[in-house]
Tab-separated table of C-alpha atoms in Angstrom:
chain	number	residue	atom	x	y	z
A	15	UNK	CA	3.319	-6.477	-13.507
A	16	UNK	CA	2.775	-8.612	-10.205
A	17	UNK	CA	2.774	-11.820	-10.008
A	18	UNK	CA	1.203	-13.908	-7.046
A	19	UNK	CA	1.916	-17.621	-6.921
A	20	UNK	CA	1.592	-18.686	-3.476
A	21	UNK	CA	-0.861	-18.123	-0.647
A	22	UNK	CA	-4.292	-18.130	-1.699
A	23	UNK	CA	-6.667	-20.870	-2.594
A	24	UNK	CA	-7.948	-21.564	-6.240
A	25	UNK	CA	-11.769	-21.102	-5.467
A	26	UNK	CA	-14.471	-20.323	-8.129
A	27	UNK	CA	-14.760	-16.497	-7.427
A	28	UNK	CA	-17.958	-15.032	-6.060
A	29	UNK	CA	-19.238	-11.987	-3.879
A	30	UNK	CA	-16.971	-12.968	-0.914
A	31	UNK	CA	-13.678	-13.815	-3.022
A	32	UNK	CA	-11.201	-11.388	-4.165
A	33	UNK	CA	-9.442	-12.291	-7.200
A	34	UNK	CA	-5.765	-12.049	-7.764
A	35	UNK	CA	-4.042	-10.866	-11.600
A	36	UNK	CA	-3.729	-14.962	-11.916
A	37	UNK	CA	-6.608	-16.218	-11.502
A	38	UNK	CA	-5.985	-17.445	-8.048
A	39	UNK	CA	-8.635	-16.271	-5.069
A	40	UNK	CA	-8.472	-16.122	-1.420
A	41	UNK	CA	-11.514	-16.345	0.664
A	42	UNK	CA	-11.982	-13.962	3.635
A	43	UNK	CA	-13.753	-16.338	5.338
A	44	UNK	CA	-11.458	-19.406	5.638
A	45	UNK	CA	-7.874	-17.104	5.715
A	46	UNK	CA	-8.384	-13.244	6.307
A	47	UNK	CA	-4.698	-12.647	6.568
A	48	UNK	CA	-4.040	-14.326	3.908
A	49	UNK	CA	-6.219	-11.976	1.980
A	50	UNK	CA	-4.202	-8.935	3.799
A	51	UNK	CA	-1.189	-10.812	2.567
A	52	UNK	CA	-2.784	-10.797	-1.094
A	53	UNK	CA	-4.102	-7.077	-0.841
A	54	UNK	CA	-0.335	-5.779	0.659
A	55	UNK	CA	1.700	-7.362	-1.988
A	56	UNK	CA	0.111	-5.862	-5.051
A	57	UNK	CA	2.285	-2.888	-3.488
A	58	UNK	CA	5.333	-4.703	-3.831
A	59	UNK	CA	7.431	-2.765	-6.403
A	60	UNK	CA	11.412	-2.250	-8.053
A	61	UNK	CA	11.650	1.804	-8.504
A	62	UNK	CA	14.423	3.962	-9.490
A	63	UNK	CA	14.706	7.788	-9.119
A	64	UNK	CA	17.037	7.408	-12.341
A	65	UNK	CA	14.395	7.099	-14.554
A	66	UNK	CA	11.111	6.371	-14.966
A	67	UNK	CA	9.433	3.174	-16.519
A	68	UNK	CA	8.845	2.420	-20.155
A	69	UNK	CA	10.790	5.503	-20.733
A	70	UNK	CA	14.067	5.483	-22.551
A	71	UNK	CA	17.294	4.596	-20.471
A	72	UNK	CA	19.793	7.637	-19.764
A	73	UNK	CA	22.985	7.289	-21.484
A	74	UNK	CA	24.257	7.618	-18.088
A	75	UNK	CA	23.316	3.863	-17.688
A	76	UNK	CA	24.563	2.612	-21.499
A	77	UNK	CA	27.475	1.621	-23.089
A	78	UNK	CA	27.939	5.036	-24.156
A	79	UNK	CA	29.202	5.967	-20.866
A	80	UNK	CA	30.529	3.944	-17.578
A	81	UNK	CA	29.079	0.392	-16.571
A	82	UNK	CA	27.313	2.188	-14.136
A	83	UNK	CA	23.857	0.085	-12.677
A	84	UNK	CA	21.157	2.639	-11.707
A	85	UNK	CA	20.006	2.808	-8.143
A	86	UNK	CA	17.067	0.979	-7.175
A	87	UNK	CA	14.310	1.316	-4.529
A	88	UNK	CA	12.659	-1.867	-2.965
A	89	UNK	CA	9.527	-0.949	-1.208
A	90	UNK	CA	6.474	-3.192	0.280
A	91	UNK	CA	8.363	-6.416	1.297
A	92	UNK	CA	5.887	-9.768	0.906
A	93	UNK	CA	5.481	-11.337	4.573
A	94	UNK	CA	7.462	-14.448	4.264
A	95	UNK	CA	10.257	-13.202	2.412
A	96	UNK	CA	14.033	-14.509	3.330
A	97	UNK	CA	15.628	-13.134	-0.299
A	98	UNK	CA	15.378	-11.535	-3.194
A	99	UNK	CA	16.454	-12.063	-6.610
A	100	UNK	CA	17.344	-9.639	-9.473
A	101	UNK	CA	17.669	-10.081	-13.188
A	102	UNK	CA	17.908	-7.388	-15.673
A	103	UNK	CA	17.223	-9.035	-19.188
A	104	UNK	CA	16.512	-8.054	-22.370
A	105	UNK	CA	13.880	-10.198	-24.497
A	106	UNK	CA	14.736	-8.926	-28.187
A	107	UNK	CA	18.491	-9.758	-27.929
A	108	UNK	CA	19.200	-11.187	-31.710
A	109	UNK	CA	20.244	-15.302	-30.345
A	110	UNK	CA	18.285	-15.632	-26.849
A	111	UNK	CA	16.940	-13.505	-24.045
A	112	UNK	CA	20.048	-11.537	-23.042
A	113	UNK	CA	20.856	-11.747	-18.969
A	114	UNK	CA	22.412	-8.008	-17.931
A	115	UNK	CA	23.075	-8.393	-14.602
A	116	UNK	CA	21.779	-11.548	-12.041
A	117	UNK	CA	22.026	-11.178	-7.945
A	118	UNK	CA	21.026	-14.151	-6.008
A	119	UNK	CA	20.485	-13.810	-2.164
A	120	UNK	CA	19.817	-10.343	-1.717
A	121	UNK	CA	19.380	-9.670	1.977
A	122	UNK	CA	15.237	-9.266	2.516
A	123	UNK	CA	16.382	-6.230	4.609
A	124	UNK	CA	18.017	-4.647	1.889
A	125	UNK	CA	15.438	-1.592	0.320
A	126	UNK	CA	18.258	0.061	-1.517
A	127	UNK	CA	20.286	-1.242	-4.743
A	128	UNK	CA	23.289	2.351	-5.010
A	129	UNK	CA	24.767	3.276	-8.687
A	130	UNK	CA	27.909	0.923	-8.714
A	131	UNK	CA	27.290	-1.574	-5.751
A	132	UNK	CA	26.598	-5.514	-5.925
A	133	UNK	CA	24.219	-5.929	-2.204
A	134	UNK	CA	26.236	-6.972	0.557
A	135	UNK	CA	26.225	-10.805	1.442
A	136	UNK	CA	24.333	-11.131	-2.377
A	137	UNK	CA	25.683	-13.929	-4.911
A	138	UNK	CA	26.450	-12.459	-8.145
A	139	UNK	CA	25.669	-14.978	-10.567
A	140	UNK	CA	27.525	-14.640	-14.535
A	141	UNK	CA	25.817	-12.357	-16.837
A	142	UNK	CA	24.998	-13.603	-20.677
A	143	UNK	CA	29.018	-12.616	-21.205
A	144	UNK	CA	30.048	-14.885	-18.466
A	145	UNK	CA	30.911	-12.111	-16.170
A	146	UNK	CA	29.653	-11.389	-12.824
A	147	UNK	CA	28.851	-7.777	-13.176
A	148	UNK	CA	25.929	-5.613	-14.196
A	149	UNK	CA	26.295	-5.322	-18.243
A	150	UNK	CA	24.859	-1.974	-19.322
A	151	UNK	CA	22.169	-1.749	-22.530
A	152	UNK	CA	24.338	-1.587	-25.548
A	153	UNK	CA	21.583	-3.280	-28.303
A	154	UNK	CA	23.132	-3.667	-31.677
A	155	UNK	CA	20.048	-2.279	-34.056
A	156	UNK	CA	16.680	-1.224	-32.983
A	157	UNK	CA	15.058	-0.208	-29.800
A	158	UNK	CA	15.289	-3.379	-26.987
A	159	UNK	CA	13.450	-3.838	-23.712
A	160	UNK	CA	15.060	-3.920	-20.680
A	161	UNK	CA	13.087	-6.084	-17.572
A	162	UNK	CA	13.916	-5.262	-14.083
A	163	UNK	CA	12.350	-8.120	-12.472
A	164	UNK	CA	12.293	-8.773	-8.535
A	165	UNK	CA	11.908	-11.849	-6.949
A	166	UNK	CA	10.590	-12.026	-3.408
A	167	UNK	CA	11.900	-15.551	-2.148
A	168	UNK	CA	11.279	-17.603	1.019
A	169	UNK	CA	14.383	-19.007	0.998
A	170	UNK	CA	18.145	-18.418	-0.195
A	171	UNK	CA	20.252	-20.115	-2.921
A	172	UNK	CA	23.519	-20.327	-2.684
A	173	UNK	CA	23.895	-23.808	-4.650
A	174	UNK	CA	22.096	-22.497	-8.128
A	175	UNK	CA	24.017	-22.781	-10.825
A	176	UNK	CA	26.748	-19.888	-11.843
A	177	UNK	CA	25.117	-19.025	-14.389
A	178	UNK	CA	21.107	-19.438	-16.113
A	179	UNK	CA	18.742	-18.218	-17.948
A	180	UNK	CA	15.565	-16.566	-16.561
A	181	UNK	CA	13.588	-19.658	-17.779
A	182	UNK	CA	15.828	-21.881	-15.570
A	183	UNK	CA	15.743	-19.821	-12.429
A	184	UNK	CA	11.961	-19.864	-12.252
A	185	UNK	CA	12.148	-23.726	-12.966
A	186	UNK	CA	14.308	-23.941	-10.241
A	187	UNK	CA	12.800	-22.035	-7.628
A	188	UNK	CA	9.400	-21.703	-8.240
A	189	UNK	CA	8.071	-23.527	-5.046
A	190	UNK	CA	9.699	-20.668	-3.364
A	191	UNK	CA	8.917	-17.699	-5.289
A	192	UNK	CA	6.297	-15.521	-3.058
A	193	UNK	CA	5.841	-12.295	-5.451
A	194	UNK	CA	8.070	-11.180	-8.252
A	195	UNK	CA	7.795	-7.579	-9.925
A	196	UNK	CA	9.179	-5.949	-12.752
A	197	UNK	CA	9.687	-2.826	-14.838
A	198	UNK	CA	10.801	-2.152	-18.368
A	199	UNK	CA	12.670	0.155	-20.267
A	200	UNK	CA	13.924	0.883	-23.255
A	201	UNK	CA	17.094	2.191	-25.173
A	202	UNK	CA	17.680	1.901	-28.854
A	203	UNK	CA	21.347	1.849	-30.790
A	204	UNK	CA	22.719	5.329	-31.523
């Protein structure tokens, strides 16, 4: 799922106008890179070789084996962007939406997230235990989703608070939020 909040105009949409997944449009005529802007960020994605989306998470990355994060892959980079942010949630934790693991500041060079490794020069805000650490999926009952979602910032944020929920960060820095991406996937309780 993309998400584009920033850099084309709200038009009524028409032969020349090419519509983005929100409803926004940008106009070829009045801002053509703009519209190459639009058109190269749709490619902006979070992989892993690990696994692959909406497919169930390796034990390898569970409780039932290390706290081990799996590597990630950041490819297409929105123009613009100074930072990225990661949080890996999960949505059907039993109290509230469950925070896993929350970098702030993650160098916009940076294309490559290794097993074990917190980005160099990234803030690691406190996971949903307080900690500031990748948590692995450990659900008590059922099967749970697990978001990867990437924010592409224009900006960095060093003076956030230690820890939030995903709700807050987006309150918080939506003026500067470019793109953001995400993929899901599951694991259920053994």
């Amino acid at each position: 799922s993309i998400m584009f909040l920033s850099a084309c105009n709200n038009k009524t949409m028409d032969n020349n106008t090419i519509g983005t997944q929100e409803g926004n449009f940008c106009d070829p005529k009045e801002s053509l890179s703009d519209c190459e802007t639009w058109n190269q960020n749709l490619d902006f994605k979070i992989t892993t070789t690990a696994f692959q989306s909406w497919w169930s998470i390796p034990i390898r990355y569970s409780c039932m084996w290390k706290n081990v994060n799996p590597e990630l892959e950041i490819s297409w980079v929105p123009k613009w962007t100074q930072s990225f942010t990661l949080i890996i949630h999960d949505p059907d934790a039993p109290k509230w939406d469950w925070i896993h693991w929350f970098l702030l500041n993650i160098p916009a060079n940076i294309k490559k997230i290794n097993e074990w490794e917190n980005p160099i020069w990234a803030k690691v805000n406190k996971n949903s235990r307080w900690k500031s650490e990748y948590r692995w999926p450990c659900p008590p009952s059922w099967t749970h989703r697990y978001y990867f979602k990437l924010y592409a910032l224009d900006t960095n944020y060093w003076d956030l608070p230690a820890q939030m929920t995903l709700e807050e960060f987006e309150k918080n820095t939506s003026t500067h939020i470019l793109w953001s991406t995400e993929i899901m996937w599951t694991y259920s309780a053994k």
